[in-house]
Short mmCIF file of C-alpha atoms in Angstrom, two decimals:
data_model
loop_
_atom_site.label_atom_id
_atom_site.label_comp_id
_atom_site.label_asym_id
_atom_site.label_seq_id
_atom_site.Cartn_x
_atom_site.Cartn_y
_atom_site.Cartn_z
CA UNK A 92 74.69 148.96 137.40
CA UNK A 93 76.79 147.30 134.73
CA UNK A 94 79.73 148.73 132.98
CA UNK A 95 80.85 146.74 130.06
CA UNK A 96 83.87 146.06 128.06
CA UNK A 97 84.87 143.82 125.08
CA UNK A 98 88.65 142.94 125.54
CA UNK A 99 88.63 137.56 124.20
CA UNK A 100 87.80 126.61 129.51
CA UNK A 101 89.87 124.99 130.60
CA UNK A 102 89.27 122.65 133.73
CA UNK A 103 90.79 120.32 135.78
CA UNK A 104 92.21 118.35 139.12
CA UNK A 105 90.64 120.57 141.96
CA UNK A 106 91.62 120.02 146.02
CA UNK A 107 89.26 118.65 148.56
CA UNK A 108 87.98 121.09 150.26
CA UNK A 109 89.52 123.31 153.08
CA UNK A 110 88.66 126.80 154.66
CA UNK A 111 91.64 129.27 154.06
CA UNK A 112 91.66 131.25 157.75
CA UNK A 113 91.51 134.50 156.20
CA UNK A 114 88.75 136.51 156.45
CA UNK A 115 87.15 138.84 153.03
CA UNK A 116 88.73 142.18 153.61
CA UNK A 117 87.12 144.83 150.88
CA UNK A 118 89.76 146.82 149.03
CA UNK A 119 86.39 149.50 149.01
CA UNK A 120 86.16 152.03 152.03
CA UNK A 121 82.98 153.89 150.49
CA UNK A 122 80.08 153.10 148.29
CA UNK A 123 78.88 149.64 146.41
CA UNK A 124 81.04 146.67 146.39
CA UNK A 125 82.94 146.76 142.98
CA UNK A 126 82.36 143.05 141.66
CA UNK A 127 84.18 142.11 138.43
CA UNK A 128 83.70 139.17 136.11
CA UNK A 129 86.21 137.99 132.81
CA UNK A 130 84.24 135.97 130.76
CA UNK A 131 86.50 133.48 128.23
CA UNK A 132 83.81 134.14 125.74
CA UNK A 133 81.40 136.44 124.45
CA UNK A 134 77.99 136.67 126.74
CA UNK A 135 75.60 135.96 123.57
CA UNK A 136 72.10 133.96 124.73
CA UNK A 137 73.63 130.73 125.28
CA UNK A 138 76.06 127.94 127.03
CA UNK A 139 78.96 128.51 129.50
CA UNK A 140 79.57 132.73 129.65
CA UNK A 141 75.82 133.15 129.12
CA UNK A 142 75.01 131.08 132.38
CA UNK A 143 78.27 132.78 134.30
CA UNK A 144 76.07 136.40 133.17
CA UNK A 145 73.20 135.03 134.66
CA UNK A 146 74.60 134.50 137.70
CA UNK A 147 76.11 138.13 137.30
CA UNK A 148 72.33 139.45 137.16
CA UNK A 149 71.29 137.42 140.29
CA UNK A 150 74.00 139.45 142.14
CA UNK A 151 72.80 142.71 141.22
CA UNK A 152 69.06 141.89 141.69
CA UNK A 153 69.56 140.31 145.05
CA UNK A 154 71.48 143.38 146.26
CA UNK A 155 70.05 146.44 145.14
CA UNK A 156 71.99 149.87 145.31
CA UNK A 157 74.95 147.74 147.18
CA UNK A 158 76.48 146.16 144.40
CA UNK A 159 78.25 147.42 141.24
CA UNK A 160 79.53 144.81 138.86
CA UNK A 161 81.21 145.21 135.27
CA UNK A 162 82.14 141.98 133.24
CA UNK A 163 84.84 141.76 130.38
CA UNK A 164 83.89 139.37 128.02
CA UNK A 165 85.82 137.24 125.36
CA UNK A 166 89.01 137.16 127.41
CA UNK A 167 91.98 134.83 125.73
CA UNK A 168 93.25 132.88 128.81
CA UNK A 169 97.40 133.70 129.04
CA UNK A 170 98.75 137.36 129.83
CA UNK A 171 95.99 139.37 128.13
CA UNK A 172 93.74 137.77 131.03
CA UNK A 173 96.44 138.99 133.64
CA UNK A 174 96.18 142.22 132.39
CA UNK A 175 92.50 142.03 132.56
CA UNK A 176 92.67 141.01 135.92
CA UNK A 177 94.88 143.67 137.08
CA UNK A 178 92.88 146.02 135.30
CA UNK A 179 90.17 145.34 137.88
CA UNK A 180 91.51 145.12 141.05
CA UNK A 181 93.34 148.64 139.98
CA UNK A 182 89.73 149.58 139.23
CA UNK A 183 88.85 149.22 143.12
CA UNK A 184 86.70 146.05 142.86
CA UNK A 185 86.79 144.22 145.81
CA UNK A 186 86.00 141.00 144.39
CA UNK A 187 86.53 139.61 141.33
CA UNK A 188 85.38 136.37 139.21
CA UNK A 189 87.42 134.18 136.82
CA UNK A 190 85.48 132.25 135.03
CA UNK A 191 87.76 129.94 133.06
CA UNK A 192 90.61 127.36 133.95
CA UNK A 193 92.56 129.37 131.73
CA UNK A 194 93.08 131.95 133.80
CA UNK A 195 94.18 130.59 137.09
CA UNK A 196 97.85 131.74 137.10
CA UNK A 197 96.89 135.22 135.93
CA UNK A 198 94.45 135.24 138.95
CA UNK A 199 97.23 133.92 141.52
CA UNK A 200 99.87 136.34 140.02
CA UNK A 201 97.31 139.07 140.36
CA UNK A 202 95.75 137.82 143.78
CA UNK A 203 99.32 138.42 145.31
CA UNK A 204 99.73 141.57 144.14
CA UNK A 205 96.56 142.64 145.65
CA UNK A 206 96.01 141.14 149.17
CA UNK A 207 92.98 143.24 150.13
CA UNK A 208 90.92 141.95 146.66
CA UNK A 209 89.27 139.10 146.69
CA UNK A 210 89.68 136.61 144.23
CA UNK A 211 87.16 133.34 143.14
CA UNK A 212 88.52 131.61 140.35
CA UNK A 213 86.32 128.91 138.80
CA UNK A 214 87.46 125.03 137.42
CA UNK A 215 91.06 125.83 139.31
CA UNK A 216 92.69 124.60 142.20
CA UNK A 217 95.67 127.28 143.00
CA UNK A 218 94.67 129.41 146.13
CA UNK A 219 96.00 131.98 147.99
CA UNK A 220 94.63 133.69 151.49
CA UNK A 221 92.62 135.65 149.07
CA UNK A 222 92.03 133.65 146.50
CA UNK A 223 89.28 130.78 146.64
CA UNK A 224 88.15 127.95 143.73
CA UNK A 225 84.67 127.04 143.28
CA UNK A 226 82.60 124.84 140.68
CA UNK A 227 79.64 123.03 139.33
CA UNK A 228 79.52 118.97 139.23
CA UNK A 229 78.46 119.45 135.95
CA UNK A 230 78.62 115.23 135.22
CA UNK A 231 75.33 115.44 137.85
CA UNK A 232 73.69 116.92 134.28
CA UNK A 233 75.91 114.78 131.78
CA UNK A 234 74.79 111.97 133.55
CA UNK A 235 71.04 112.39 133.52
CA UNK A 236 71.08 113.41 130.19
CA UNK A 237 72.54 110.37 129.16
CA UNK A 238 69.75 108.30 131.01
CA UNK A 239 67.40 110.47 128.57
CA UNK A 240 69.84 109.70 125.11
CA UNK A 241 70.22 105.85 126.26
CA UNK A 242 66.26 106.22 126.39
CA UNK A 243 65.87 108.30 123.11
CA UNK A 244 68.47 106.64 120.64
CA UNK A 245 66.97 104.15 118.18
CA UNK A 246 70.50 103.37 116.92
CA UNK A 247 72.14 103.12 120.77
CA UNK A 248 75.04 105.14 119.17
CA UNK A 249 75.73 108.65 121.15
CA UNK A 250 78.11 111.41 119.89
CA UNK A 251 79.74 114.12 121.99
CA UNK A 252 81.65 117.28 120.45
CA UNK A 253 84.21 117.56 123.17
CA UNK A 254 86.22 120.65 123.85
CA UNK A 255 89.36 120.07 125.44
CA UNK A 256 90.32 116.08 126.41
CA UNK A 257 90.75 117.26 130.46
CA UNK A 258 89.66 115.92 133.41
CA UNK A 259 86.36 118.05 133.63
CA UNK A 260 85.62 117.15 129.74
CA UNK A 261 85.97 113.25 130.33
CA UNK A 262 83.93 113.06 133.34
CA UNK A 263 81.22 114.29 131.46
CA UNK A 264 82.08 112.37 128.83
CA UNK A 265 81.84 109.44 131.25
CA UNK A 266 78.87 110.37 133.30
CA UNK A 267 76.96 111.03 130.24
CA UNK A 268 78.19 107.46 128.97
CA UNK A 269 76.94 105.73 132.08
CA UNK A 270 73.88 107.23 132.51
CA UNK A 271 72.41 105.77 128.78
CA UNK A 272 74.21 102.94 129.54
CA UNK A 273 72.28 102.31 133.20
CA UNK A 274 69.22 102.41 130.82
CA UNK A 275 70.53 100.61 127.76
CA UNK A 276 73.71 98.54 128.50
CA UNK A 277 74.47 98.09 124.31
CA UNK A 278 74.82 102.10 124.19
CA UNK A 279 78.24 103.32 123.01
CA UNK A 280 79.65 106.66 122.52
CA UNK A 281 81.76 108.12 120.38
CA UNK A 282 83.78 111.69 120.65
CA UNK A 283 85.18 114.35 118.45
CA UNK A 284 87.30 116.82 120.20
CA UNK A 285 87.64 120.36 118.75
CA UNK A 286 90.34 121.42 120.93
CA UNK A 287 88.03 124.58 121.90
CA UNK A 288 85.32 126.12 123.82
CA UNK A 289 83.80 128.29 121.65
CA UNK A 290 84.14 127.53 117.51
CA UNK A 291 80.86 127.71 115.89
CA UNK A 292 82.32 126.29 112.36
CA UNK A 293 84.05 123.13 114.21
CA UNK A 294 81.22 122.37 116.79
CA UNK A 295 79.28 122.03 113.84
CA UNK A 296 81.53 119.83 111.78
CA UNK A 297 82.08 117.46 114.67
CA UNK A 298 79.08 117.40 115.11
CA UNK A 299 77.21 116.40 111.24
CA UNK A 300 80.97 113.96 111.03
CA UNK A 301 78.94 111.71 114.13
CA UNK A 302 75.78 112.10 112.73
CA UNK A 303 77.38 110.86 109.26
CA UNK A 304 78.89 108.18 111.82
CA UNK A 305 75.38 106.72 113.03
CA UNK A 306 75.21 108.89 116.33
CA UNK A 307 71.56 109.89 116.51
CA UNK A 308 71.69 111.61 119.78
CA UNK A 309 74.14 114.13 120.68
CA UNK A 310 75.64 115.87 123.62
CA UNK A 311 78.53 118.57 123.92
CA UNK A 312 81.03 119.93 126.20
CA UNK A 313 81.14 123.07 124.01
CA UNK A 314 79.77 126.51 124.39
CA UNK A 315 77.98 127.33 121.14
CA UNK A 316 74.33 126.53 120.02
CA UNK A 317 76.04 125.05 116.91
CA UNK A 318 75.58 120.87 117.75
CA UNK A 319 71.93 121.52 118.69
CA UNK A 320 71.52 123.32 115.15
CA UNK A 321 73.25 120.23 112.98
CA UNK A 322 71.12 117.91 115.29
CA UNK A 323 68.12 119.67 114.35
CA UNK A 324 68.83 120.24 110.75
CA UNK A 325 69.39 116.62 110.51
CA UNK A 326 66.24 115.31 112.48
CA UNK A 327 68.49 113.83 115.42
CA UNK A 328 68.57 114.73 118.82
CA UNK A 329 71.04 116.86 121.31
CA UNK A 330 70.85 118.79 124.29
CA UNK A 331 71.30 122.40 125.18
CA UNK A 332 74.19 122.83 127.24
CA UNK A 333 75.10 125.53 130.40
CA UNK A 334 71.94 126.57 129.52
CA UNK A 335 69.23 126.42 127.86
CA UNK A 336 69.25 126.38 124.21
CA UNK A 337 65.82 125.48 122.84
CA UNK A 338 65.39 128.62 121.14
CA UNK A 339 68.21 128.04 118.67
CA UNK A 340 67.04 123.64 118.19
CA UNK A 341 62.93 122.82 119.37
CA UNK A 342 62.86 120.33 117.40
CA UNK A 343 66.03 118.59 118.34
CA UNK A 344 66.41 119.73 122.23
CA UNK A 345 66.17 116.75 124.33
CA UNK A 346 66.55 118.66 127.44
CA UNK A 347 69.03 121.05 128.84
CA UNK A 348 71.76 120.84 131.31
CA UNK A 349 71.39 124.34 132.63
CA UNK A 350 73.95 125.80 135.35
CA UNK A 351 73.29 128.32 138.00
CA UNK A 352 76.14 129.90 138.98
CA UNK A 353 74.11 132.65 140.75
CA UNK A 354 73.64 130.03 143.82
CA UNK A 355 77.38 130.48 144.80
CA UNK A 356 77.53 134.27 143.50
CA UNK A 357 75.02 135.64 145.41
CA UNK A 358 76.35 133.65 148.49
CA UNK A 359 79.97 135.18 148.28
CA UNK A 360 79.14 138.83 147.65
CA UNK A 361 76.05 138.40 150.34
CA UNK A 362 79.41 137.55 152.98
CA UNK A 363 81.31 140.21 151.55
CA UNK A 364 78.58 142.45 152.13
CA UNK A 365 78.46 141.48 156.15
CA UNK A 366 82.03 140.84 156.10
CA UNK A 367 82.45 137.57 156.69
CA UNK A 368 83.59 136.11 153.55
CA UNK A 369 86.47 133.48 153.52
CA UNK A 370 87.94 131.88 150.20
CA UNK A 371 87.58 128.26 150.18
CA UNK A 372 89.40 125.54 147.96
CA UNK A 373 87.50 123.66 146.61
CA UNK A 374 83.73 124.41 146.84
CA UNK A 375 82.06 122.15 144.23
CA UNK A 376 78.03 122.55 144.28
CA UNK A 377 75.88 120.16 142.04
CA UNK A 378 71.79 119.12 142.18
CA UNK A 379 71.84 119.12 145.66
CA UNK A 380 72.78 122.80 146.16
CA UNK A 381 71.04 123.59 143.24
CA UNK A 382 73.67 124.57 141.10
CA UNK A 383 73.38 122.26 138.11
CA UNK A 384 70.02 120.34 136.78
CA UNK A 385 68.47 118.82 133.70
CA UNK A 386 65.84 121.40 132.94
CA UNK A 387 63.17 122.10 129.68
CA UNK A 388 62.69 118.40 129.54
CA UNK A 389 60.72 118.59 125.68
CA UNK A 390 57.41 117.38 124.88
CA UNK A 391 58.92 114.58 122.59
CA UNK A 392 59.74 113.14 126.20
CA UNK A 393 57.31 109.81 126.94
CA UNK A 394 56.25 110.22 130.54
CA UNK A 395 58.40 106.88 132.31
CA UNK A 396 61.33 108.85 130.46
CA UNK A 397 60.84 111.91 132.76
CA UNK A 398 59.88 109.63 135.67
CA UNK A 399 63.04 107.96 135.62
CA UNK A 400 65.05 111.17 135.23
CA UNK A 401 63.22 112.25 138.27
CA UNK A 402 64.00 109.29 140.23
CA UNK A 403 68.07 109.14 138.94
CA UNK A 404 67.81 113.22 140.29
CA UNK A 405 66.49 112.03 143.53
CA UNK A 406 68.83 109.34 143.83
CA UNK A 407 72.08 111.70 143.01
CA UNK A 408 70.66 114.37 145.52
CA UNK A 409 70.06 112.10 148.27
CA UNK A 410 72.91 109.54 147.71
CA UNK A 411 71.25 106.30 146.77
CA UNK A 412 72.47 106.10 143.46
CA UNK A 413 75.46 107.97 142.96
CA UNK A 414 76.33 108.52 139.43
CA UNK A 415 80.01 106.66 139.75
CA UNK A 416 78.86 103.92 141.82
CA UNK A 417 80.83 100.79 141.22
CA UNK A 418 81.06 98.18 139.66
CA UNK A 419 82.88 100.34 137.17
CA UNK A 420 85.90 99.55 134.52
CA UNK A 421 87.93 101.17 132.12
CA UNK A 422 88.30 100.79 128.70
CA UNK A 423 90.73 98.01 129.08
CA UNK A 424 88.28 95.98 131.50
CA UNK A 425 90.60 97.19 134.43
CA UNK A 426 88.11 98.07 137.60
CA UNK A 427 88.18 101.26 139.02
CA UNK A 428 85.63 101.50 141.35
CA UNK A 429 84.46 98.58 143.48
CA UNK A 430 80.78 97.15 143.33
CA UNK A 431 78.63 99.26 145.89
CA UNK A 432 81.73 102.00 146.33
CA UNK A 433 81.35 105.70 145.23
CA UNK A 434 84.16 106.93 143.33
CA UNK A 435 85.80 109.93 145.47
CA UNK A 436 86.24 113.49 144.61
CA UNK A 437 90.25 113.33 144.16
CA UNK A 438 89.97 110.60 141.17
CA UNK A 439 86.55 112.17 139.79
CA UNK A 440 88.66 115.22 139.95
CA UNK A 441 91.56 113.22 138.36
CA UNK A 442 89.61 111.30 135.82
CA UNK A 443 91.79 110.63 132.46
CA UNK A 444 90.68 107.64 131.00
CA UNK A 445 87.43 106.33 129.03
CA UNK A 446 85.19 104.18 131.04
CA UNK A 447 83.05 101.07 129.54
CA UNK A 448 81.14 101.97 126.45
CA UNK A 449 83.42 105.09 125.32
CA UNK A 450 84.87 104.31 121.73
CA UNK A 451 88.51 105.60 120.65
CA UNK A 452 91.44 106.98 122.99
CA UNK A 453 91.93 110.18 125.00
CA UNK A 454 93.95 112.14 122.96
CA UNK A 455 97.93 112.30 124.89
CA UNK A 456 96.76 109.22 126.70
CA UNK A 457 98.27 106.44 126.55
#
């Protein structure tokens, strides 16, 4: 059952992860478990709040009759989201989903004002004995799609419509960087940031302002269908992002970097439901666990492109070719990773500075 209400990302450094020694209590004495979501943007068929809703769905279709959730959608991260998510717990839901960096004070203000809710707050890293973090390695599907765009590109120029320059952003920005360049070491990419996550109208500017550049392949950290349009309306190439956006581009869809946030949903409510549910900071699934992929690989895709995707997704999954394995240096030649060392979570998490092969500056870097 879904009750929904319209009321309108943010990411960055996350904690290794620890188990808080608190066990799930539900605020609920009687019927379903209340589950609430806050979406930062509308639900609509594609990218970031699209894949959180499908995850949503896989909670109500794996628990039949035991779950009830409602999702707010288009929630502007600052007080109207604390208000939101007071709203909820007030509601009686015993757990409740926030889905953007954005809103991680609200949820810790709001967490310790109601110690019997549960709280799971994505892309943060503030906790409380009821509130837990939890989030996708997302530069697993940057990374492999930029194997595919360092295959793809006749010019070996890339373009990437960034949202906001943060730690989450640029490791994408990175990954997807060193995965064309593992395939084509000339490849360069360039990056327009549009200082949001959802903005149709400047997605799609940035986005025909690199094609204009000589970028023939694109990739986004954005949440709209808009960069896969301009690629297609241009004959270039992009990818569908969160999801899967091949309805909106055919002709220009490379692949997609598709999401599933239902893995960790359906895990947390399924404790809840036995009662054994503990918040943990900082639970960060990726290919392994199923949580993040390159899917709808398109037909324009020559057969030793796919195989080569498929043998970069074995090596992420099973460790022999991590995606920041050293050698690797900075824009300023500077190494920061060793040859043959893995980069660890706390400076992935970190991560505030271009790599090799990323043109211009990180906006407030220095």
């Amino acid at each position: 059952m879904t009750d929904r209400r319209t009321v309108l990302k943010w990411s960055a450094a996350l904690a290794a992860t620890t188990l808080l020694p608190v066990s799930a209590v539900n605020a609920q004495s009687t019927g379903p478990l209340k589950v609430g979501f806050v979406y930062v943007g509308p639900v609509g068929e594609a990218g970031w709040t699209f894949a959180h809703d499908l995850g949503r769905r896989a909670v109500e279709a794996a628990f039949p009759g035991k779950v009830k959730t409602t999702f707010i959608e288009s929630v502007a991260e600052g007080a109207d989201a604390e208000r939101v998510v007071r709203s909820l717990a007030q509601d009686g839901h015993g757990l409740v989903f926030t889905t953007s960096f954005g809103y991680m004070d609200a949820t810790l203000k709001v967490a310790r004002q109601f110690p019997k809710v549960m709280f799971q707050h994505a892309t943060g890293y503030k906790t409380a004995a009821n509130l837990g973090t939890y989030d996708v390695r997302t530069y697993e599907g940057a990374y492999l799609a930029g194997v595919v765009a360092g295959k793809m590109s006749k010019s070996g120029k890339l373009g990437v419509v960034g949202s906001h320059p943060i730690p989450e952003v640029i490791r994408n920005i990175n990954a997807y960087t060193l995965g064309a360049r593992s395939v084509n070491p000339a490849a360069t990419t360039r990056v327009i940031w549009v200082n949001s996550w959802f903005d149709p109208g400047k997605e799609r500017q940035a986005a025909l302002t690199l094609l204009a550049q000589g970028a023939d392949v694109l990739m986004q950290n954005t949440d709209s269908p808009a960069v896969l349009q301009a690629a297609q309306e241009k004959g270039a190439y992009a990818f569908g992002w969160d999801s899967d956006m091949h309805a909106y581009g055919p002709k220009a869809q490379l692949a997609a970097s598709e999401i599933n946030w239902g893995v960790w949903y359906t895990k947390v409510v399924g404790e809840m439901l036995e009662g054994s549910f503990k918040p943990q900071q900082q639970v960060w699934y990726g290919l392994k666990e199923g949580a993040i992929d390159l899917g709808r690989l398109g037909d324009m895709l020559p057969a030793d492109v796919k195989q080569i995707v498929a043998e970069r997704r074995q090596g992420i999954i099973d460790g022999s070719r991590p995606v920041f394995m050293g050698p690797l240096r900075d824009q300023a030649g500077k190494e920061v990773v060793a040859a043959g060392k893995d980069m660890n979570d706390k400076d992935k998490l970190a991560m505030s500075y271009y790599l090799e092969g990323v043109e211009g500056t990180v906006p407030g870097g220095k």
